[in-house]
Coordinates of C-alpha atoms in Angstrom, one line a residue:
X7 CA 73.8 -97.4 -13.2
X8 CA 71.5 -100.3 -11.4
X9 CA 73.3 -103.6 -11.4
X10 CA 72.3 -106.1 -14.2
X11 CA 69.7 -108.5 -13.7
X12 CA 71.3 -112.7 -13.6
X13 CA 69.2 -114.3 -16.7
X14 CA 69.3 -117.8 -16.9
X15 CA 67.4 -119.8 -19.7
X16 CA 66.2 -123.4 -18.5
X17 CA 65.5 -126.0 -21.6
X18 CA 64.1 -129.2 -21.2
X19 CA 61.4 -132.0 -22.6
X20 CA 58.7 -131.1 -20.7
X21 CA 57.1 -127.8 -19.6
X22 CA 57.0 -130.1 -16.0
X23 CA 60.9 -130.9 -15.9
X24 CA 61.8 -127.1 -16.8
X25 CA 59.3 -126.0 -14.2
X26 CA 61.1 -128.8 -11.4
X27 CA 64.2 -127.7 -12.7
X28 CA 63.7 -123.8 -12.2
X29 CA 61.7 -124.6 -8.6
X30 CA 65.1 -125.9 -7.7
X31 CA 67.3 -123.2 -8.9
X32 CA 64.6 -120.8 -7.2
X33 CA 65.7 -122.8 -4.1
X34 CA 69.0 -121.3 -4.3
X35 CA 68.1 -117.6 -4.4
X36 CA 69.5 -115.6 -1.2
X37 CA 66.1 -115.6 1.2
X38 CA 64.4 -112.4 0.1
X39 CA 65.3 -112.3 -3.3
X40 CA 62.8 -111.1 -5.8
X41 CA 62.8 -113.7 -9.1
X42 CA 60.6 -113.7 -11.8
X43 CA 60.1 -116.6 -14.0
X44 CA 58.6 -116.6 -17.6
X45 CA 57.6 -120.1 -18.8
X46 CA 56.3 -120.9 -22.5
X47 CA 52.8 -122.9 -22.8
X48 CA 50.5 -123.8 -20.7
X49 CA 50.3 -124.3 -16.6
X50 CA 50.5 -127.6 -15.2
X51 CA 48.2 -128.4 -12.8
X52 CA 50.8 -129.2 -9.9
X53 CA 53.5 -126.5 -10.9
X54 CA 55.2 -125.8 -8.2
X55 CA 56.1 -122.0 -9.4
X56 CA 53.6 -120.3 -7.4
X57 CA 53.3 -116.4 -7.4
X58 CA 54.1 -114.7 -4.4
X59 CA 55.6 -111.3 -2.8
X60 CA 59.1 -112.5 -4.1
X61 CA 58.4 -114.3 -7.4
X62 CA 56.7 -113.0 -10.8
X63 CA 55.6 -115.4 -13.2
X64 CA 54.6 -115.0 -16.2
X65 CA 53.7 -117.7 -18.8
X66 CA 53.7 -117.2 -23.0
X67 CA 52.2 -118.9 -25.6
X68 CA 54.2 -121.9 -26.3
X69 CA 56.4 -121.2 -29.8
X70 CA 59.7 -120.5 -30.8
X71 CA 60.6 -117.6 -28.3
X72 CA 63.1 -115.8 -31.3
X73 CA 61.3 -116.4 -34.0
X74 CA 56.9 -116.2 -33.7
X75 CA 57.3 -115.3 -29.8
X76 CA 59.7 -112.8 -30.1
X77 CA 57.8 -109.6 -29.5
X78 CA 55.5 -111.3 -26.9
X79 CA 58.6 -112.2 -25.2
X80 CA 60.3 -109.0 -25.3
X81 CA 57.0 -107.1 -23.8
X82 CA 56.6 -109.9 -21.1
X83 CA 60.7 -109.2 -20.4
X84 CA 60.2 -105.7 -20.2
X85 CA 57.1 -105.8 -17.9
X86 CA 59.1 -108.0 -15.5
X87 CA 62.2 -105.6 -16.0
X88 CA 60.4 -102.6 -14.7
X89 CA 60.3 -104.2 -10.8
X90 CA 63.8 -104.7 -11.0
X91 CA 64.2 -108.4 -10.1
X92 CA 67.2 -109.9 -8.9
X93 CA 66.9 -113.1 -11.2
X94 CA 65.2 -113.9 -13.9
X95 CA 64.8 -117.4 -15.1
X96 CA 63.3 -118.1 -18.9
X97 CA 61.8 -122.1 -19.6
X98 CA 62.7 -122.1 -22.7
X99 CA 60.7 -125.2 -24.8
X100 CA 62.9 -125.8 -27.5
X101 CA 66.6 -125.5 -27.7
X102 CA 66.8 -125.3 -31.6
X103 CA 67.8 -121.5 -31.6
X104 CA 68.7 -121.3 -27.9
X105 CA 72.3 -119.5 -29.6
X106 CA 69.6 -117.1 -31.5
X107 CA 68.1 -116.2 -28.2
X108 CA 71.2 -115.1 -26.3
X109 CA 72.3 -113.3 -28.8
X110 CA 69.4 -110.7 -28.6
X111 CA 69.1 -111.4 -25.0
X112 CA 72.8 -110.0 -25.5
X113 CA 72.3 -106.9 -27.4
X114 CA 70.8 -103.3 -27.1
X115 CA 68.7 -102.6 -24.7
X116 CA 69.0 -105.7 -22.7
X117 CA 73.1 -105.9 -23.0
X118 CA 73.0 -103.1 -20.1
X119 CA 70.0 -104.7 -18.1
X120 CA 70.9 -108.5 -18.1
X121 CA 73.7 -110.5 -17.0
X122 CA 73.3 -113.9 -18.5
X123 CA 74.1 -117.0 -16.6
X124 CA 75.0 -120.1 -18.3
X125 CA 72.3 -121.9 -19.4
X126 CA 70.7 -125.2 -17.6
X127 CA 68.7 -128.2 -18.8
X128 CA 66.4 -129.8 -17.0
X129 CA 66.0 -133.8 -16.2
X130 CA 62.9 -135.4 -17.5

């Protein structure tokens, strides 16, 4: 059985302090790590999550990820799955049903695929 992927879910004000925030946990990673990062809204011009041979990101429509961007998140989650990362880190816009979220990112299928961190806010 392949060891679970670390999850963490990084809240915050701004789409630019959760992207600081995870730039800074990415920072941490072992050198050579593969991490993928899926971020809610829109880009900001100086993001400094840039794609490269060890870092996927993908980026969502901004809304509530359990409730309107569930299924969007689930196939972007899956997509990222199949390379087998060895983090994951998920901005997460609002923190209103961040318990919600957990919870599914806690059950079947991903319960055997994810091994969820605690979570992190980010600074404005």
């Amino acid at each position: 059985m392949p060891v679970p992927t670390a999850l963490t879910l990084v809240t915050g004000a701004s789409p630019a302090a959760r992207e600081r925030c995870i730039s800074a946990l990415l920072g941490a990673v072992a050198p050579g790590a593969s991490c993928a990062v899926i971020l809610e809204g829109l880009a900001d011009a100086a993001s400094p999550l840039l794609p490269d041979s060890h870092l996927s990101v993908a980026r969502i429509a901004g809304g509530c990820l359990c409730c309107a961007g569930n299924l969007v998140l689930r196939v972007t989650l899956n997509r990222l799955l199949r390379n087998h990362p060895d983090r994951v880190y998920i901005g997460v816009g609002s923190s209103d049903h961040l318990d919600q979220l957990r919870s599914w990112l806690a059950s079947a299928p991903y319960d055997q695929l994810l091994e969820l961190a605690d979570d992190v806010h980010a600074s404005p």
